[in-house]
Structures are given as C-alpha cells and as structure tokens.
Amino acid sequence: MRQQIAAANWKMNLTYQQGEQLLDVLLKEAIALKDHQRAVFAVPFPYLIMAAQKLDGKKGYAVSAQNCSDKKSGAYTGEVAAEMLKSINIPYCVLGHSERREYFGEDNLTLAQKVLLCLENNITPIFCCGEPLHIREANAQQEFVATQLKESLFGLADDAIRKIVVAYEPIWAIGTGRTASAAQAQEMHKHIREFLTAKYGAATANEIPILYGGSVKGANASELFGCSDVDGGLVGGASLNASEFASIIRSLK
Ligand code: PGA
C-alpha cells in the first residue's frame, strides 16, 4: 500500500517547552504505526533536534523542517540550507506552503530549486500546492494546481518524483475552519494523480502520497482519509493539540 502520512505543521507556534510537552503527551498515547503509515512533525528549526530525539526509535515517527533555502550555502543571513538539515538527519521538509508563497514571495521556480536541494540531500519534500478562493470560485483550480506541479516538479526524473510527497491544501480551507468536503478533496486528488500519471505513468503516480490539508481535525479526518486518493493530511491548528492529533493519526488508512 502507498504510504499514508499524518503530518503536523506547527508553523510559528509553541515555545520549546510547550513543544516538548506536546510530544511527550502524544507519545504517551503509544499509537503503533503500521509499516505503510507515518506520523511526521514539522516543527520550528530550533526544535528539530529535540523532536528528533524524542521520536528516535519510534517506528514510523519522524521530524520535518517547515522550509529550507533555495541556495546551497553562503552569505544568506537567516537562511537554513538543505545540507544543514541533512547534517542533523532531518528526513522531511515542507516546501511551498501557501503561507510561504504569500508572505515570503516564493514562486514555482524558486520551489523547484528547493525541491532539488532537498533531494540532493536525501530529504523528502512535502510539496504543497493549492488554489486561493478566487480561483476556486472561477472553477480554475485544476489548471492552477497543474501549473504549480509542472513548474516545480516536472523537471524531475522518474526516480526523483517518486521521493516526493504532495500536499494539496486549498488556501480557502487553511485555518478557516472551512474544510473541503471529502468529495471536493477526492476530486482534486484524483486530478493530481491523473496529472502525475500523464507525465510519469501510473506505476509512479500510484506510489506518490497525496496529503490533504486545510482544517483537518479529529472529527473529519476519517472521512477525508477514507477517500481513495487521499493519503493522509497536513495539519496545522489541530496538530497543536495532542489528543486531536492522536485521533488524526489513528484515522490513517
Ligand atoms: P490548518 O492548516 O489545519 O490549520 O487549516 C493546515 C496547513 O496550513 O498546513
């Protein structure tokens, strides 16, 4: 079975001590993950080593960065390079979150660079895509997301695209409490898989996990993850509550 992933995106929330406590409480739930399941925690940079240590030896649990630089190294004050993440054994990195695109001007071509740098450093990108409300209202979401994927990912060879995790996050559903319906999520995920199939073939497209993000919570996770092309979720707000996120992990197929 394709990998199923519950990914927590803490964003710029929680102090170090609150982060430690959240992980401690969550790990006390002792949720055993199946071979194809993963629970990933995208935490702020200064918490990566702490989180990695807490998750060490817990099967299927892993940490993720929330971003990395599009430059390899050098005089870029305040940036964090993929190679630095590799040097502390970080296995995942979220790329192209809509907040990065909106507030920090990240575009599809910059993201293509970040994807390459992560892959060169053996880091799995969790590549975010998704349309804003006005695009959804114009019913142009499929073309919009296709362009994001094409410009950032379609330069990759077959063996490289297989290492990507895609997260579809309609911007109008992020942090708004307005979740896409399971039918809307499945329709878009199916479209993304078909788009990947057209470029890379079905065998490859069927291997790539496509996560849904946007107001996922304990109460709607099972229905969303139950859709055949939804392979888990990227979760913001609800990942800041241990029992909510535990229930989301338990909802994985
Ligand atoms: P949300 O955020 O779950 O709070 O809507 C999701 C995300 O931004 O990844």
GROMACS .gro file of C-alpha atoms and ligand atoms in nm:
model
  262
    1MET     CA    1   0.000   0.000   0.000
    2ARG     CA    2   0.104   0.356  -0.072
    3GLN     CA    3   0.244   0.543   0.230
    4GLN     CA    4  -0.021   0.713   0.446
    5ILE     CA    5   0.104   1.015   0.638
    6ALA     CA    6  -0.029   1.234   0.918
    7ALA     CA    7   0.192   1.542   0.913
    8ALA     CA    8   0.173   1.804   1.186
    9ASN     CA    9   0.260   2.157   1.082
   10TRP     CA   10   0.325   2.357   1.397
   11LYS     CA   11   0.401   2.673   1.197
   12MET     CA   12   0.534   2.952   1.424
   13ASN     CA   13   0.355   2.827   1.734
   14LEU     CA   14   0.455   2.690   2.077
   15THR     CA   15   0.759   2.761   2.287
   16TYR     CA   16   1.030   2.497   2.307
   17GLN     CA   17   0.891   2.373   2.639
   18GLN     CA   18   0.535   2.358   2.506
   19GLY     CA   19   0.664   2.163   2.206
   20GLU     CA   20   0.841   1.913   2.431
   21GLN     CA   21   0.529   1.869   2.636
   22LEU     CA   22   0.307   1.820   2.333
   23LEU     CA   23   0.533   1.546   2.201
   24ASP     CA   24   0.553   1.380   2.543
   25VAL     CA   25   0.176   1.373   2.578
   26LEU     CA   26   0.129   1.248   2.224
   27LEU     CA   27   0.388   0.974   2.257
   28LYS     CA   28   0.220   0.854   2.576
   29GLU     CA   29  -0.071   0.752   2.355
   30ALA     CA   30   0.171   0.492   2.214
   31ILE     CA   31  -0.001   0.469   1.876
   32ALA     CA   32   0.163   0.182   1.690
   33LEU     CA   33   0.200   0.264   1.322
   34LYS     CA   34   0.172   0.003   1.050
   35ASP     CA   35   0.457  -0.040   0.802
   36HIS     CA   36   0.297   0.194   0.547
   37GLN     CA   37   0.198   0.465   0.800
   38ARG     CA   38   0.397   0.769   0.910
   39ALA     CA   39   0.347   1.045   1.167
   40VAL     CA   40   0.560   1.345   1.078
   41PHE     CA   41   0.614   1.660   1.286
   42ALA     CA   42   0.711   1.978   1.104
   43VAL     CA   43   0.849   2.186   1.389
   44PRO     CA   44   1.035   2.520   1.403
   45PHE     CA   45   1.408   2.494   1.324
   46PRO     CA   46   1.532   2.532   1.685
   47TYR     CA   47   1.319   2.238   1.795
   48LEU     CA   48   1.428   1.988   1.527
   49ILE     CA   49   1.695   1.810   1.729
   50MET     CA   50   1.481   1.793   2.041
   51ALA     CA   51   1.188   1.649   1.843
   52ALA     CA   52   1.413   1.403   1.657
   53GLN     CA   53   1.550   1.278   1.988
   54LYS     CA   54   1.203   1.228   2.133
   55LEU     CA   55   1.086   1.038   1.824
   56ASP     CA   56   1.402   0.835   1.790
   57GLY     CA   57   1.334   0.462   1.776
   58LYS     CA   58   0.956   0.510   1.741
   59LYS     CA   59   0.864   0.323   1.429
   60GLY     CA   60   0.708   0.542   1.162
   61TYR     CA   61   0.756   0.869   1.356
   62ALA     CA   62   0.978   1.139   1.207
   63VAL     CA   63   1.053   1.510   1.214
   64SER     CA   64   1.035   1.760   0.932
   65ALA     CA   65   1.158   2.113   0.872
   66GLN     CA   66   0.899   2.369   0.757
   67ASN     CA   67   1.117   2.528   0.491
   68CYS     CA   68   1.472   2.547   0.360
   69SER     CA   69   1.673   2.786   0.147
   70ASP     CA   70   1.680   2.777  -0.232
   71LYS     CA   71   2.058   2.840  -0.207
   72LYS     CA   72   2.318   2.577  -0.137
   73SER     CA   73   2.522   2.774   0.118
   74GLY     CA   74   2.691   3.109   0.166
   75ALA     CA   75   2.613   3.468   0.262
   76TYR     CA   76   2.237   3.440   0.312
   77THR     CA   77   2.185   3.561   0.666
   78GLY     CA   78   1.899   3.394   0.845
   79GLU     CA   79   1.854   3.114   0.593
   80VAL     CA   80   1.883   2.739   0.659
   81ALA     CA   81   2.027   2.515   0.387
   82ALA     CA   82   1.906   2.166   0.299
   83GLU     CA   83   2.260   2.045   0.361
   84MET     CA   84   2.237   2.173   0.720
   85LEU     CA   85   1.916   1.976   0.770
   86LYS     CA   86   2.085   1.669   0.631
   87SER     CA   87   2.376   1.717   0.872
   88ILE     CA   88   2.133   1.669   1.163
   89ASN     CA   89   1.950   1.382   0.987
   90ILE     CA   90   1.621   1.553   0.912
   91PRO     CA   91   1.425   1.327   0.676
   92TYR     CA   92   1.145   1.561   0.558
   93CYS     CA   93   1.098   1.927   0.467
   94VAL     CA   94   0.771   2.106   0.391
   95LEU     CA   95   0.813   2.321   0.079
   96GLY     CA   96   0.591   2.579  -0.082
   97HIS     CA   97   0.335   2.613   0.192
   98SER     CA   98   0.082   2.875   0.084
   99GLU     CA   99   0.194   3.099   0.371
  100ARG     CA  100   0.549   3.090   0.234
  101ARG     CA  101   0.419   3.165  -0.113
  102GLU     CA  102   0.200   3.452   0.007
  103TYR     CA  103   0.411   3.622   0.276
  104PHE     CA  104   0.762   3.540   0.154
  105GLY     CA  105   0.708   3.557  -0.219
  106GLU     CA  106   0.806   3.200  -0.301
  107ASP     CA  107   0.721   3.112  -0.659
  108ASN     CA  108   0.711   2.786  -0.850
  109LEU     CA  109   1.061   2.824  -0.993
  110THR     CA  110   1.222   2.904  -0.656
  111LEU     CA  111   1.046   2.599  -0.520
  112ALA     CA  112   1.187   2.384  -0.799
  113GLN     CA  113   1.533   2.479  -0.667
  114LYS     CA  114   1.439   2.391  -0.311
  115VAL     CA  115   1.299   2.056  -0.423
  116LEU     CA  116   1.628   1.975  -0.599
  117LEU     CA  117   1.837   2.073  -0.299
  118CYS     CA  118   1.627   1.859  -0.065
  119LEU     CA  119   1.651   1.558  -0.293
  120GLU     CA  120   2.027   1.603  -0.332
  121ASN     CA  121   2.046   1.588   0.046
  122ASN     CA  122   1.818   1.287   0.079
  123ILE     CA  123   1.537   1.488   0.233
  124THR     CA  124   1.180   1.408   0.127
  125PRO     CA  125   0.999   1.726   0.024
  126ILE     CA  126   0.639   1.759   0.136
  127PHE     CA  127   0.546   1.977  -0.157
  128CYS     CA  128   0.240   2.197  -0.102
  129CYS     CA  129   0.007   2.312  -0.375
  130GLY     CA  130  -0.343   2.454  -0.374
  131GLU     CA  131  -0.560   2.734  -0.506
  132PRO     CA  132  -0.687   3.057  -0.349
  133LEU     CA  133  -1.059   3.123  -0.316
  134HIS     CA  134  -1.100   3.337  -0.629
  135ILE     CA  135  -0.950   3.058  -0.841
  136ARG     CA  136  -1.188   2.803  -0.687
  137GLU     CA  137  -1.480   3.039  -0.747
  138ALA     CA  138  -1.378   3.065  -1.111
  139ASN     CA  139  -1.359   2.683  -1.121
  140ALA     CA  140  -0.998   2.707  -1.244
  141GLN     CA  141  -0.840   2.509  -0.958
  142GLN     CA  142  -0.732   2.214  -1.169
  143GLU     CA  143  -0.528   2.425  -1.411
  144PHE     CA  144  -0.388   2.633  -1.124
  145VAL     CA  145  -0.257   2.332  -0.932
  146ALA     CA  146  -0.136   2.164  -1.250
  147THR     CA  147   0.083   2.468  -1.322
  148GLN     CA  148   0.227   2.458  -0.969
  149LEU     CA  149   0.319   2.092  -1.010
  150LYS     CA  150   0.450   2.133  -1.362
  151GLU     CA  151   0.674   2.429  -1.285
  152SER     CA  152   0.815   2.298  -0.958
  153LEU     CA  153   0.826   1.919  -1.004
  154PHE     CA  154   0.808   1.813  -1.366
  155GLY     CA  155   1.178   1.871  -1.427
  156LEU     CA  156   1.241   1.569  -1.204
  157ALA     CA  157   1.329   1.227  -1.339
  158ASP     CA  158   1.107   0.931  -1.256
  159ASP     CA  159   1.320   0.804  -0.966
  160ALA     CA  160   1.323   1.155  -0.812
  161ILE     CA  161   0.950   1.229  -0.835
  162ARG     CA  162   0.889   0.900  -0.652
  163LYS     CA  163   1.057   1.054  -0.348
  164ILE     CA  164   0.810   1.344  -0.329
  165VAL     CA  165   0.510   1.375  -0.102
  166VAL     CA  166   0.245   1.612  -0.239
  167ALA     CA  167   0.016   1.806  -0.006
  168TYR     CA  168  -0.294   1.958  -0.164
  169GLU     CA  169  -0.409   2.248   0.050
  170PRO     CA  170  -0.686   2.469  -0.084
  171ILE     CA  171  -0.593   2.808   0.062
  172TRP     CA  172  -0.955   2.893   0.141
  173ALA     CA  173  -0.962   2.595   0.379
  174ILE     CA  174  -0.642   2.669   0.572
  175GLY     CA  175  -0.701   2.787   0.927
  176THR     CA  176  -1.053   2.895   0.834
  177GLY     CA  177  -1.246   2.601   0.974
  178ARG     CA  178  -1.386   2.564   0.624
  179THR     CA  179  -1.276   2.216   0.518
  180ALA     CA  180  -1.308   2.098   0.162
  181SER     CA  181  -1.571   1.827   0.151
  182ALA     CA  182  -1.442   1.473   0.113
  183ALA     CA  183  -1.584   1.478  -0.241
  184GLN     CA  184  -1.400   1.803  -0.325
  185ALA     CA  185  -1.076   1.666  -0.181
  186GLN     CA  186  -1.107   1.334  -0.366
  187GLU     CA  187  -1.187   1.510  -0.694
  188MET     CA  188  -0.874   1.725  -0.671
  189HIS     CA  189  -0.651   1.442  -0.550
  190LYS     CA  190  -0.770   1.225  -0.837
  191HIS     CA  191  -0.695   1.505  -1.076
  192ILE     CA  192  -0.345   1.546  -0.932
  193ARG     CA  193  -0.281   1.174  -0.963
  194GLU     CA  194  -0.404   1.175  -1.321
  195PHE     CA  195  -0.180   1.470  -1.398
  196LEU     CA  196   0.116   1.281  -1.248
  197THR     CA  197   0.013   0.971  -1.443
  198ALA     CA  198   0.009   1.161  -1.772
  199LYS     CA  199   0.370   1.267  -1.716
  200TYR     CA  200   0.523   0.972  -1.527
  201GLY     CA  201   0.291   0.676  -1.585
  202ALA     CA  202   0.051   0.501  -1.348
  203ALA     CA  203   0.308   0.291  -1.163
  204THR     CA  204   0.495   0.601  -1.048
  205ALA     CA  205   0.184   0.816  -0.985
  206ASN     CA  206   0.033   0.542  -0.772
  207GLU     CA  207   0.336   0.544  -0.541
  208ILE     CA  208   0.320   0.915  -0.459
  209PRO     CA  209   0.135   1.003  -0.138
  210ILE     CA  210  -0.102   1.298  -0.180
  211LEU     CA  211  -0.199   1.454   0.154
  212TYR     CA  212  -0.495   1.683   0.209
  213GLY     CA  213  -0.451   1.999   0.417
  214GLY     CA  214  -0.697   2.263   0.535
  215SER     CA  215  -0.885   2.245   0.866
  216VAL     CA  216  -0.830   1.872   0.915
  217LYS     CA  217  -0.934   1.769   1.265
  218GLY     CA  218  -1.015   1.458   1.462
  219ALA     CA  219  -1.380   1.483   1.363
  220ASN     CA  220  -1.328   1.491   0.984
  221ALA     CA  221  -1.001   1.301   0.935
  222SER     CA  222  -1.152   0.955   0.886
  223GLU     CA  223  -1.389   1.072   0.617
  224LEU     CA  224  -1.118   1.264   0.431
  225PHE     CA  225  -0.853   0.992   0.463
  226GLY     CA  226  -1.109   0.735   0.359
  227CYS     CA  227  -1.109   0.877   0.005
  228SER     CA  228  -0.914   0.653  -0.228
  229ASP     CA  229  -0.669   0.920  -0.344
  230VAL     CA  230  -0.626   1.097  -0.008
  231ASP     CA  231  -0.321   0.952   0.165
  232GLY     CA  232  -0.337   1.139   0.494
  233GLY     CA  233  -0.315   1.504   0.589
  234LEU     CA  234  -0.101   1.807   0.658
  235VAL     CA  235  -0.247   1.951   0.974
  236GLY     CA  236  -0.197   2.295   1.124
  237GLY     CA  237  -0.426   2.406   1.408
  238ALA     CA  238  -0.539   2.060   1.518
  239SER     CA  239  -0.179   1.937   1.540
  240LEU     CA  240  -0.122   2.172   1.835
  241ASN     CA  241  -0.348   1.959   2.049
  242ALA     CA  242  -0.208   1.615   2.139
  243SER     CA  243  -0.535   1.427   2.162
  244GLU     CA  244  -0.671   1.584   1.840
  245PHE     CA  245  -0.357   1.493   1.650
  246ALA     CA  246  -0.354   1.144   1.803
  247SER     CA  247  -0.704   1.093   1.672
  248ILE     CA  248  -0.590   1.216   1.328
  249ILE     CA  249  -0.301   0.967   1.329
  250ARG     CA  250  -0.545   0.690   1.419
  251SER     CA  251  -0.759   0.787   1.120
  252LEU     CA  252  -0.490   0.691   0.868
  253LYS     CA  253  -0.580   0.408   0.632
  254PGA     P1  254  -0.492   2.414   0.925
  254PGA     O1  255  -0.353   2.436   0.847
  254PGA     O2  256  -0.500   2.266   0.955
  254PGA     O3  257  -0.481   2.497   1.048
  254PGA     O4  258  -0.600   2.458   0.833
  254PGA     C1  259  -0.310   2.344   0.752
  254PGA     C2  260  -0.177   2.389   0.696
  254PGA     O5  261  -0.160   2.510   0.678
  254PGA     O6  262  -0.088   2.308   0.668
   0.00000   0.00000   0.00000
